[in-house]
Amino acid sequence: MDLPSTAVLVVVLVTLPLAAATLLFASGRQPRTLTLAAALLLTVAALALGWNVHIEGVSVHRIGGWAAPLGIHWQVTPSGTVMLLATALVGLAGAVYGAGYFLHRAGPEGRMARVFMPLWLFAWGGLNALFVAADLFNLYVALEVMTLASVALVALSARRMALQAAMRYLLAGLFGSVIYLLGVALLYGQYGVLDFDALATMLDPDDPGSRAGAVALTVGLLAKAAIFPLHFWLPGAHGRAEPPVSALLSGLVVAAAFYLMLRLWFGPLAGMLNFGAGTLLGVLGAGALLWGGVLALLQRRLKMLVAYSTVSQFGFAMLVFPLAVSGNRAPVLAGGTLLLANHALAKAALFLAAGTLVRASGSERIGQLVGFSGRARWAWLAVILASAALIGLPPTLGFSAKWLLLQAAVTEGAWWWLAVMLGGTLLTFAYLGRLLELALLDAAPGPSPPPVLTPALLAPALLLALLACVTGLWAFDFELDGKALARLEPGS
Amino acid sequence: MHPVEVTFDALLLFSMVVLAWQGVHARNMFRAVVSFMMFGLLTAVAWVRLEAPDIALAEASLGAGLTGALLLATLGRLGPERRGPRRRRAMKLSMLPWLALGLVGTTVLLAVTLSLPAPGLGEAVLAAMPAAGVDSPVTAVLLNFRAWDTLLEIGVMLLAVIALWSLGQDVLASTSRLPAPALPALVRVLFPLFVLSTFYLLWRGGHGPGGAFPAGALLAAGLVLALLAGARVPERMRGAPLRWAVGGGLFAFLIVAVGGMWAAGAFFAYPPQHASILIAIVEIAAGLSIGVMLTALFLGGEPTEVRRGRT
Amino acid sequence: MTVFYLAGALFLLGNVAVALARVLRGPTAADRMLSGELMGTTAVAVLLLLYGATGIEALLDVALVFAILAAMAVVTFVRRTWPEDPVDDNGGETP
Amino acid sequence: MLHFIAFEPGIEMTRLVDTSGMHRFIADLPALSARVAVLAAIWWVLTGGETSSWDWGVPAVLVAASLRPGLGSGGAWRLSLMGLLRFLPAFVWYNMRGALEVAILALDPRRHPDPVLIGYPLRLPPGPARVFMANLINLVPGTLSTRLTVRGIEIHVLTASVSVTRTLTILERRVADLFALQLAPGAVGDSQP
Amino acid sequence: MTAAALLTPWLLLALLLWPRSRRLGLALAAWAALPALLLALMPGAIPPLNLGPLGFEADAFGRAFLLFSALIWWLAGLFAASWMRGRSDRLPFTAAWLTTLGGSVGLLLAQDLLSLYVCFAVASLAAWGLVLAGEDARRSRSAARLYLSLMAIAEVALLTGIAAAATVESLDFGSLNASGAGGLALTAFALGFAIKLGVLGVHLWLPPAHAAAPLPASAVLSAVLVKAGLFGWLRLLPADPTGLEAWAAALVLLGLAAVFYGALMGVTRDHPKQVLAFSTVSQVGLLLVAVALGSLDDGTVALLAGHHALAKAAAFLGLGVLATASGGLRSAALLGLAATALVLIGAPFTSGAVAKSILETGLHGGGWADAFTVALTFSATATTLLMLRFAVLALGYATTRTLTAGLWLPWTLLLIAMLLAPWWLPDARGLASFSLGQVWPVLLGLAIGYGAMRLDLPRPRPAGIVSPALGRLTRLRLSRIAHIERWLLRWTNVGRMLLLLSLGMLGLLFLGA
Amino acid sequence: MIMMAGTVLIVLGLLFFLSGTVGLLRFPDVFTRLHALSKADTLALGLVCAGLALHADDGALQLKLLLIWLLVIVSGATCSSLIARAALAHGIRPWQR
Amino acid sequence: MSLPPGTLFLLASALLFAIGTHGLVTCRHLLRKVLALNVATTGVFLLLVTLGRSGTTVDPVPHAMVLTGIVVALSTTAVALGLIVRLERRRP
């Protein structure tokens, strides 16, 4: 196989979205072919990168040829690659969906159609930049690109509720950034480096500066990742945004913030993760899991349910921290990463399908959704598959992820965390079951004539959900191998 | 440090803190905004005291220019602040623990920052300067060592423009009747100076405090001033030309960055013999683009509307 | 000499600090704007004096920037915050 | 790249419409070169006379001289050098006097302002000179221009007891001198608005 | 063949997705279990099938279960095709049917823990759709909800068990058994399979689900899926029971309690399907005891399970035939049902008697044998009472459907299979034998039943305790939760949380060891 | 000597700044305060610039100081008018004794 | 003065950060929130630059970071203000 080198692929992944977005913006029109070609190219690049990483493992690239700590590095890690892949898949699906969703060329929808793609690509670029970054400050800038693009996407419909949600999201995101930046400042003040590897080697887990810095970084990211009890912005932003936007936001943007937390605590800050802090993070996760689950159970509107389910799912992901305190970190990190990837695919599928269903039903209330009939059945199929993945039923990716975490909990005898995970899974069962039950039993006839559901509205969600289900087997194999675990992360 | 210096710093920082508090909590919104703008001015002085003239320049060109303009223009678009019957928030007993915790937090933060050894990268930068292609360390960091940050930062700005424009047409640009002929007269006099100083700061950036960002901010201030004095975005500039001007900086940056891949074998690497000219090109493109982007931010939306004729 | 310049700057700073009272007291927006103007002019003077004290030439540039932007705030204020006859602009708004 | 604000090479002296671009350019040449000269001087001042700066300076000056902010011309004007020389001392003197007056008024606890609004019919022809005059009024003792109307200018006077008309008349003559203009004949004296 | 057996349901399911192929899919759905049946009947070794990490093979034990399961699936499928004809929800029902079938076949063929778990999850969760398809929408919804809740718990428990077990090197059953996976794995497996099996205490889902589901669905639920729980149990639990005596004792007690509890609850019900459901609870208790005592070999257990499965399926389907039949056919149907009831009771000359004797003989020597014998005896009385109650209710059970060959033919085949089953037994001892011990409990039951009917005893109505209390609790908390959420969404409180969090985390970093 | 003169000018400038501030605080309405600001402060800055120019020995630098002063004067004068006009337009009547 | 250099600036930066975060969470008006956020950001910038000065040479990296940060802050502020204006116009 003669693929372009990893360095070239990374450059493509981070610059192509920005270039394409600028081009689209400057041209002022919306050439779909260009858009989709860019999305496709990005996906291909991500896949190629995945293959390269599979073959070569971790690689590091100096930007401008400057060595750290002076210059900035890109680090292509397996976990980052998994996220890049998930981003590419969701990005492509969202682009296709968006092209089919904003149909009209005039009016507000025309405006949305025109602006959606540049913003989408910007968010994509920000995410890609984030997943390869290995520098505290560079991450800050990448986070801001991502946040700002997301905010604009939330505000896309320019309806009052959407604007309100966007504003709250923006403030929350910036708040998180400020606190994160404080952490960067503290760590820079302590060590005078920003590079992850340098930081990892220099880190003295016992001095106050590093501790305070770590706390600030974490708390800032907690706010950005909407971890309970700082989830105050998420339901509104995700529930009010346009469906493709919610898919990106819920699937990737929140995950990116969380991924960063993984990256930090399993990378440069790994030496600092002690029982107390791990437990605190785990308690937050438990709270998120239960609280988000209960609230999801109570929602009456489809997208709000899905939004609260995000709160809940990230609670699950938070449990990696207590599990990583004493045990073998590699499988925990693998589990966390796979959980994020699974969530990205499944949640994006769920939101995309939800958008289709809402359009087909003309209502967002769960009780008034059309049933498993007509073309909406494809959307329901996607919902069912995505639900299975979110719950973590075998053989989905979610199962593989939860499997790893459960195993870690068992080997460490972390019974409490085990119980929390099980309870959370049950809650997930409950609210998704409720959704399916309500929707399938109380199916409303839907408006007549039924809105046209084009393949672009149906296929992306279904394919994402299928991917979430199918890749699980492969991932499972991969993990059981043990060989993948051994080289999963450079830091561990 | 001389006692006078210490006193100066103390007074400066005290005023800043007071103004910051006012800027957030002043009862009257306008008072808050003015306080915040004054806070910005003093911040620029604080940067000077911290031997960071680059930042001072940027802060000055923004704080005295575009930030204030944006805030005041926004304020003009807001109705009166709606607050219920004025809540005289008496110091409730239940607030005390939170207050105490906040104090603890601040104290901890202070204590931690005081304990930081702050080794820094000063020496590393100095050592790498000969290879950088510019004389000013800050410019070298911005456009060479950490150029990727700067590219993303331009991206953020462009993104902000797209985000604002995505919300609809320009909201802050529409105008009232001109108050006096004095205003256009002033702008006619100042505008060439704005342009000239923009170039001046770009030139300075190569070997001292200056560079694309303050230059762009200054240019933007000039353009905004012209808009405020009644100028319009010309019809033939709306649409694609303006969009290209807005996006051009990032585009140029990207081309140079990716070009480094072919020319020097690494993303964002400048071939040594062309480093300074490439940096100059990037700087000019970025500066001009930043100016246009900041102006676009001030417009607050896409200028598409056909308006009444000039006043 | 340095101390003299610094003392001068300190004096000006104190001066401005006192002038803050006008921002607080108002009563009209114009009054508040005035103290902003005062602050701008004073900041130029402070920077010049600091230049005298330190000899960093960039400070002159900062002062120059302040000077050239001195009108900015007032112009925006007069044209946007406090316009004489706001042309009604639901223009700029997509339906 | 910088086409944001209308690029108007035509400057004010020739408002002849429909001349070809070349004609206009040639007609503008003197004014343009004056602007270039002034801006070049300013560039020199800014850069501290560094010779190496001119590879940036030349384009900068040319661009700055040719870019106009799209505000119309504001009317033709020409300065007279002799007028300038006569004007400057007067200005400095008045400015100092004005500042001193205000300072005394402010610092002396026994004195209080006694303001009044008056109208002053301008004899300067409409155009840049009037604007200049209006701005100037703010810098001279006791006066503050508030509104420029068709007939004249409305002035806020700090101390009503002092007649400012004489000062203003002198000032107006100096400005006319500076702009090489003739004052229109007209009544001189106070008139309440 | 393995592949055909495994994949046929899925292929048919795929056919359902497109309108064009949907009719074909619906028509063929009834026959989906046929390849599995053929596989079970095929002689000789059949090569295994590997799908990624999932391995499948029809080994002897699996084949034994597959035989009766596939038969029931097939016949119930045929029955269902007629029973559901004209119903608007036929499509989702069929989809659920096929999915459940797919899982059910897969789990019997699974060769490792993961495949078993995957298939089990698919089957159990898809059966949710079967329960939902019941006639009474409200009832089936609440039943389905309960079913899903308990299945979710079961899944989670199994997942835990697997995760715990997987700390060993491989997931093959052999190595799993050999390692005697830790207590957690055991507990979790036990809980998971107990739920699926409907063991007393976690049987809550079983009666409502059986009662609510359409008849053919109830038949497979009761006959196949519940037995699948048993299958899983046998597959995973360590072959060597040393060290687990306490467990065994507890299970025996639980099983015995279930036998009588099921009967008691059954006779107090008003719906024939519910009575049958409780009879399942009761019979499962019996099976549980047999398994817990551990003295039966796998083949025998399969036999017992198959026997009960056939009888239970026949009972459910017969109920449908009875309700639709009229005239002479009704008498025939009554006769068939009576036969089924006798088999279930274990009356002499039926396969039920054989099963009982096998149970009894298998238990000789165990410490619990005496108690078990007594219980077994009285279980016949209990079952008799249940069947009496069933008979009374079945006579009053009516439906608007008409009898077609699609209904009676499968049932008849099933009856035949049930009645012929003993002749396949390795030795049909007991079939010919007759003892008073077999008869008097039945007579006792008849007498009690008759007496009860004559006296018109007030039947105790155990009120639901758990769910109303839960309902009250949730209603109470709902407004509270929304209130708290609003509180959490306020900026001020966000700030407070943030402050607490930061200081707390900092403190823990300093303190936490 | 020149240094001395420069120092004196600077001190004078500072005093004018002070008087401007006092005026700003003491004067009764926005118009009178404008007087204080537009006259006292511009001159004050001019004096400071002049003082510094006397201390400096570089021609370009002195001219730069002059440029700064001119810019402030031009802006200050225009802004005073603008504010006064806006205040009148918003119905703020000049204070009268 | 016995205070280590930069103490005052560090104190101010801590205070600004505290004022900013406090204002952000307590103020109701969105514009105030935005201003508060900017105050907090300035606090962090001040901290960065103060730290950059503590070494033997002035460290330009924090300067560059703060310059980048200022741009980012300005851009986000502009977007926030745009949102506020539009929200205001959609006031019910």
Coordinates of N, CA, C and O in Angstrom, one line a residue, chain E residues 63-159:
Chain E
R63 N -27.6 -29.0 20.1 CA -28.5 -29.6 19.1 C -29.7 -30.1 19.8 O -30.8 -30.0 19.3
A64 N -29.6 -30.6 21.0 CA -30.7 -31.1 21.8 C -31.7 -30.0 22.0 O -32.9 -30.1 21.8
F65 N -31.2 -28.9 22.4 CA -32.0 -27.7 22.7 C -32.6 -27.2 21.4 O -33.7 -26.8 21.3
L66 N -31.7 -27.2 20.3 CA -32.1 -26.6 19.1 C -33.3 -27.4 18.5 O -34.2 -26.9 17.8
L67 N -33.3 -28.7 18.7 CA -34.3 -29.6 18.1 C -35.7 -29.1 18.5 O -36.5 -28.8 17.7
F68 N -35.9 -29.1 19.9 CA -37.3 -28.7 20.2 C -37.5 -27.2 20.0 O -38.6 -26.8 19.6
S69 N -36.5 -26.4 20.2 CA -36.7 -25.0 20.0 C -37.1 -24.7 18.5 O -38.1 -24.0 18.3
A70 N -36.3 -25.2 17.6 CA -36.6 -24.9 16.2 C -38.0 -25.5 15.8 O -38.7 -24.8 15.1
L71 N -38.3 -26.6 16.4 CA -39.6 -27.2 16.1 C -40.7 -26.2 16.5 O -41.7 -25.9 15.8
I72 N -40.6 -25.8 17.7 CA -41.6 -24.9 18.3 C -41.6 -23.6 17.5 O -42.7 -23.0 17.2
W73 N -40.4 -23.1 17.2 CA -40.4 -21.8 16.4 C -41.1 -22.0 15.1 O -41.8 -21.1 14.7
W74 N -40.8 -23.1 14.5 CA -41.4 -23.3 13.2 C -42.9 -23.4 13.2 O -43.7 -22.7 12.6
L75 N -43.4 -24.3 14.2 CA -44.9 -24.5 14.2 C -45.6 -23.2 14.7 O -46.6 -22.8 14.2
A76 N -44.9 -22.6 15.8 CA -45.6 -21.4 16.3 C -45.5 -20.3 15.2 O -46.4 -19.5 15.1
G77 N -44.5 -20.3 14.4 CA -44.4 -19.4 13.3 C -45.6 -19.6 12.3 O -46.2 -18.6 11.9
L78 N -45.8 -20.8 12.0 CA -47.0 -21.1 11.1 C -48.3 -20.6 11.7 O -49.1 -20.0 11.1
F79 N -48.4 -20.9 13.0 CA -49.6 -20.5 13.7 C -49.7 -19.0 13.7 O -50.7 -18.4 13.4
A80 N -48.5 -18.3 13.9 CA -48.5 -16.9 14.0 C -49.0 -16.2 12.7 O -49.7 -15.2 12.6
A81 N -48.5 -16.9 11.6 CA -48.8 -16.3 10.3 C -50.3 -16.2 10.1 O -50.8 -15.2 9.6
S82 N -51.1 -17.2 10.6 CA -52.5 -17.1 10.5 C -53.1 -16.2 11.6 O -54.0 -15.4 11.4
W83 N -52.5 -16.3 12.8 CA -53.1 -15.6 14.0 C -52.9 -14.1 13.8 O -53.8 -13.3 14.1
M84 N -51.9 -13.7 13.1 CA -51.6 -12.2 13.0 C -52.1 -11.7 11.7 O -52.0 -10.5 11.4
R85 N -52.7 -12.5 10.9 CA -53.2 -12.1 9.6 C -54.1 -10.9 9.7 O -55.0 -11.0 10.6
G86 N -53.9 -9.9 9.0 CA -54.9 -8.8 9.0 C -54.6 -7.8 10.1 O -55.1 -6.7 10.1
R87 N -53.7 -8.1 11.0 CA -53.3 -7.2 12.0 C -52.4 -6.1 11.5 O -51.5 -6.3 10.6
S88 N -52.7 -4.8 11.9 CA -51.9 -3.7 11.3 C -50.4 -3.8 11.8 O -49.5 -3.4 11.0
D89 N -50.2 -4.4 12.9 CA -48.8 -4.4 13.4 C -48.1 -5.7 13.0 O -47.2 -6.2 13.7
R90 N -48.6 -6.3 11.9 CA -48.0 -7.6 11.6 C -46.5 -7.4 11.2 O -45.7 -8.3 11.5
L91 N -46.2 -6.3 10.6 CA -44.9 -6.1 10.1 C -43.9 -6.0 11.3 O -42.9 -6.8 11.3
P92 N -44.1 -5.1 12.2 CA -43.2 -5.0 13.3 C -43.2 -6.3 14.1 O -42.1 -6.8 14.6
F93 N -44.3 -7.0 14.2 CA -44.4 -8.2 14.9 C -43.5 -9.3 14.2 O -42.6 -9.9 14.9
T94 N -43.6 -9.3 12.9 CA -42.8 -10.3 12.2 C -41.3 -9.9 12.3 O -40.5 -10.8 12.5
A95 N -41.0 -8.7 12.3 CA -39.6 -8.3 12.4 C -39.1 -8.7 13.8 O -38.0 -9.3 13.9
A96 N -39.9 -8.4 14.8 CA -39.4 -8.8 16.1 C -39.3 -10.3 16.2 O -38.4 -10.9 16.8
W97 N -40.2 -11.0 15.6 CA -40.2 -12.5 15.6 C -38.9 -13.0 15.0 O -38.2 -13.9 15.5
L98 N -38.6 -12.5 13.8 CA -37.4 -13.0 13.1 C -36.2 -12.6 13.9 O -35.2 -13.5 14.0
T99 N -36.1 -11.4 14.5 CA -34.9 -11.1 15.2 C -34.8 -12.0 16.4 O -33.7 -12.5 16.7
T100 N -35.9 -12.2 17.1 CA -35.8 -13.1 18.3 C -35.4 -14.5 17.9 O -34.5 -15.1 18.5
L101 N -35.9 -14.9 16.8 CA -35.6 -16.2 16.3 C -34.1 -16.3 16.0 O -33.4 -17.2 16.4
G102 N -33.6 -15.3 15.3 CA -32.2 -15.2 14.9 C -31.3 -15.3 16.2 O -30.4 -16.1 16.2
G103 N -31.7 -14.5 17.2 CA -30.9 -14.6 18.4 C -31.0 -15.9 19.1 O -30.0 -16.5 19.6
S104 N -32.2 -16.4 19.1 CA -32.5 -17.7 19.8 C -31.7 -18.8 19.2 O -31.1 -19.7 19.9
V105 N -31.7 -18.9 17.9 CA -30.9 -20.0 17.2 C -29.4 -19.8 17.5 O -28.7 -20.7 17.8
G106 N -29.0 -18.5 17.4 CA -27.6 -18.2 17.6 C -27.1 -18.6 19.0 O -26.0 -19.2 19.1
L107 N -27.9 -18.3 19.9 CA -27.4 -18.6 21.3 C -27.3 -20.1 21.6 O -26.4 -20.5 22.3
L108 N -28.1 -20.9 20.9 CA -28.0 -22.3 21.1 C -26.7 -22.9 20.4 O -26.2 -23.9 20.7
L109 N -26.3 -22.1 19.4 CA -25.1 -22.6 18.6 C -23.8 -22.0 19.1 O -22.7 -22.4 18.7
A110 N -24.0 -21.0 19.9 CA -22.8 -20.2 20.3 C -21.7 -21.0 20.9 O -22.0 -21.9 21.7
Q111 N -20.5 -20.8 20.6 CA -19.4 -21.6 21.1 C -18.5 -20.8 22.0 O -17.5 -21.3 22.5
D112 N -18.8 -19.5 22.2 CA -18.0 -18.8 23.2 C -18.9 -17.8 23.9 O -20.0 -17.6 23.5
L113 N -18.4 -17.3 25.0 CA -19.2 -16.4 25.8 C -19.7 -15.2 25.1 O -20.9 -14.9 25.2
L114 N -18.9 -14.6 24.3 CA -19.3 -13.4 23.6 C -20.5 -13.7 22.7 O -21.5 -13.0 22.7
S115 N -20.4 -14.7 21.9 CA -21.5 -15.0 20.9 C -22.7 -15.3 21.7 O -23.8 -14.9 21.3
L116 N -22.6 -16.1 22.7 CA -23.7 -16.5 23.5 C -24.4 -15.2 24.0 O -25.6 -15.0 23.9
Y117 N -23.6 -14.3 24.6 CA -24.1 -13.1 25.1 C -24.8 -12.2 24.0 O -25.9 -11.7 24.2
V118 N -24.1 -12.1 22.9 CA -24.6 -11.3 21.8 C -26.0 -11.8 21.4 O -27.0 -11.1 21.4
C119 N -26.1 -13.1 21.2 CA -27.3 -13.7 20.7 C -28.4 -13.6 21.8 O -29.6 -13.4 21.5
F120 N -28.0 -13.8 23.0 CA -29.0 -13.8 24.1 C -29.6 -12.4 24.1 O -30.8 -12.2 24.3
A121 N -28.7 -11.4 24.0 CA -29.2 -10.0 24.1 C -30.2 -9.7 23.0 O -31.3 -9.2 23.2
V122 N -29.8 -10.2 21.8 CA -30.6 -9.9 20.6 C -32.0 -10.6 20.8 O -33.0 -9.9 20.7
A123 N -32.0 -11.8 21.2 CA -33.2 -12.5 21.4 C -34.1 -11.9 22.5 O -35.3 -11.6 22.3
S124 N -33.5 -11.6 23.6 CA -34.3 -11.1 24.7 C -34.9 -9.8 24.4 O -36.1 -9.5 24.7
L125 N -34.1 -8.9 23.8 CA -34.5 -7.6 23.6 C -35.5 -7.5 22.4 O -36.5 -6.8 22.5
A126 N -35.3 -8.4 21.4 CA -36.2 -8.3 20.3 C -37.6 -8.9 20.8 O -38.6 -8.5 20.2
A127 N -37.6 -9.8 21.7 CA -38.9 -10.3 22.2 C -39.7 -9.2 22.8 O -40.9 -9.4 22.9
W128 N -39.1 -8.1 23.2 CA -39.9 -7.0 23.6 C -41.0 -6.6 22.6 O -42.1 -6.3 22.9
G129 N -40.5 -6.7 21.3 CA -41.5 -6.4 20.3 C -42.6 -7.4 20.2 O -43.7 -7.1 19.9
L130 N -42.3 -8.6 20.6 CA -43.3 -9.6 20.6 C -44.4 -9.3 21.7 O -45.6 -9.5 21.4
V131 N -43.9 -9.0 22.8 CA -44.8 -8.7 23.9 C -45.7 -7.5 23.5 O -46.9 -7.4 23.8
L132 N -45.0 -6.5 22.9 CA -45.7 -5.3 22.6 C -46.9 -5.5 21.6 O -47.8 -4.7 21.5
A133 N -46.8 -6.6 20.8 CA -47.8 -6.8 19.8 C -49.1 -7.3 20.3 O -50.0 -7.7 19.5
G134 N -49.3 -7.4 21.6 CA -50.5 -8.0 22.1 C -51.7 -7.2 21.8 O -51.7 -6.1 21.3
E135 N -52.9 -7.9 22.0 CA -54.2 -7.2 21.5 C -54.5 -6.0 22.4 O -55.0 -5.0 21.8
D136 N -54.3 -6.2 23.7 CA -54.7 -5.0 24.5 C -53.5 -4.1 24.6 O -52.5 -4.4 25.3
A137 N -53.6 -3.0 24.0 CA -52.4 -2.1 23.8 C -51.9 -1.6 25.2 O -50.7 -1.7 25.4
R138 N -52.8 -1.2 26.0 CA -52.3 -0.7 27.3 C -51.6 -1.7 28.1 O -50.5 -1.5 28.7
R139 N -52.2 -2.9 28.1 CA -51.7 -4.0 28.9 C -50.4 -4.4 28.4 O -49.4 -4.6 29.1
S140 N -50.3 -4.6 27.0 CA -49.1 -5.1 26.5 C -48.0 -4.0 26.7 O -46.8 -4.4 26.9
R141 N -48.3 -2.8 26.7 CA -47.3 -1.8 26.9 C -46.7 -1.9 28.3 O -45.5 -1.9 28.4
S142 N -47.6 -2.0 29.3 CA -47.0 -2.0 30.6 C -46.2 -3.3 30.8 O -45.2 -3.4 31.4
A143 N -46.8 -4.4 30.2 CA -46.1 -5.7 30.3 C -44.7 -5.6 29.6 O -43.7 -6.1 30.2
A144 N -44.7 -5.0 28.5 CA -43.5 -4.9 27.7 C -42.5 -4.0 28.5 O -41.3 -4.3 28.5
R145 N -43.0 -3.0 29.1 CA -42.1 -2.1 29.8 C -41.4 -2.9 31.0 O -40.2 -2.8 31.2
L146 N -42.2 -3.7 31.7 CA -41.7 -4.5 32.8 C -40.7 -5.5 32.2 O -39.6 -5.7 32.8
Y147 N -41.1 -6.1 31.1 CA -40.2 -7.1 30.5 C -38.9 -6.5 30.2 O -37.8 -7.0 30.5
L148 N -39.0 -5.3 29.5 CA -37.7 -4.7 29.0 C -36.9 -4.3 30.2 O -35.6 -4.4 30.2
S149 N -37.5 -3.8 31.3 CA -36.7 -3.4 32.4 C -36.0 -4.5 33.0 O -34.8 -4.4 33.2
L150 N -36.7 -5.7 33.2 CA -36.0 -6.8 33.7 C -34.9 -7.4 32.8 O -33.9 -7.8 33.2
M151 N -35.3 -7.3 31.5 CA -34.3 -7.8 30.6 C -33.0 -6.9 30.6 O -31.9 -7.4 30.4
A152 N -33.3 -5.7 30.7 CA -32.1 -4.7 30.8 C -31.3 -5.1 31.9 O -30.0 -5.2 31.8
I153 N -31.9 -5.3 33.1 CA -31.1 -5.7 34.2 C -30.3 -7.0 34.0 O -29.2 -7.1 34.3
A154 N -31.0 -7.9 33.3 CA -30.4 -9.2 33.0 C -29.2 -9.0 32.1 O -28.1 -9.5 32.3
E155 N -29.4 -8.1 31.1 CA -28.3 -7.9 30.1 C -27.1 -7.3 30.9 O -25.9 -7.7 30.7
V156 N -27.4 -6.3 31.7 CA -26.3 -5.7 32.4 C -25.6 -6.7 33.3 O -24.4 -6.7 33.4
A157 N -26.4 -7.5 34.0 CA -25.8 -8.5 34.8 C -24.9 -9.5 34.0 O -23.8 -9.8 34.4
L158 N -25.4 -9.9 32.9 CA -24.6 -10.8 32.1 C -23.4 -10.1 31.6 O -22.3 -10.7 31.6
L159 N -23.5 -8.8 31.2 CA -22.4 -8.1 30.7 C -21.3 -8.1 31.8 O -20.1 -8.3 31.6

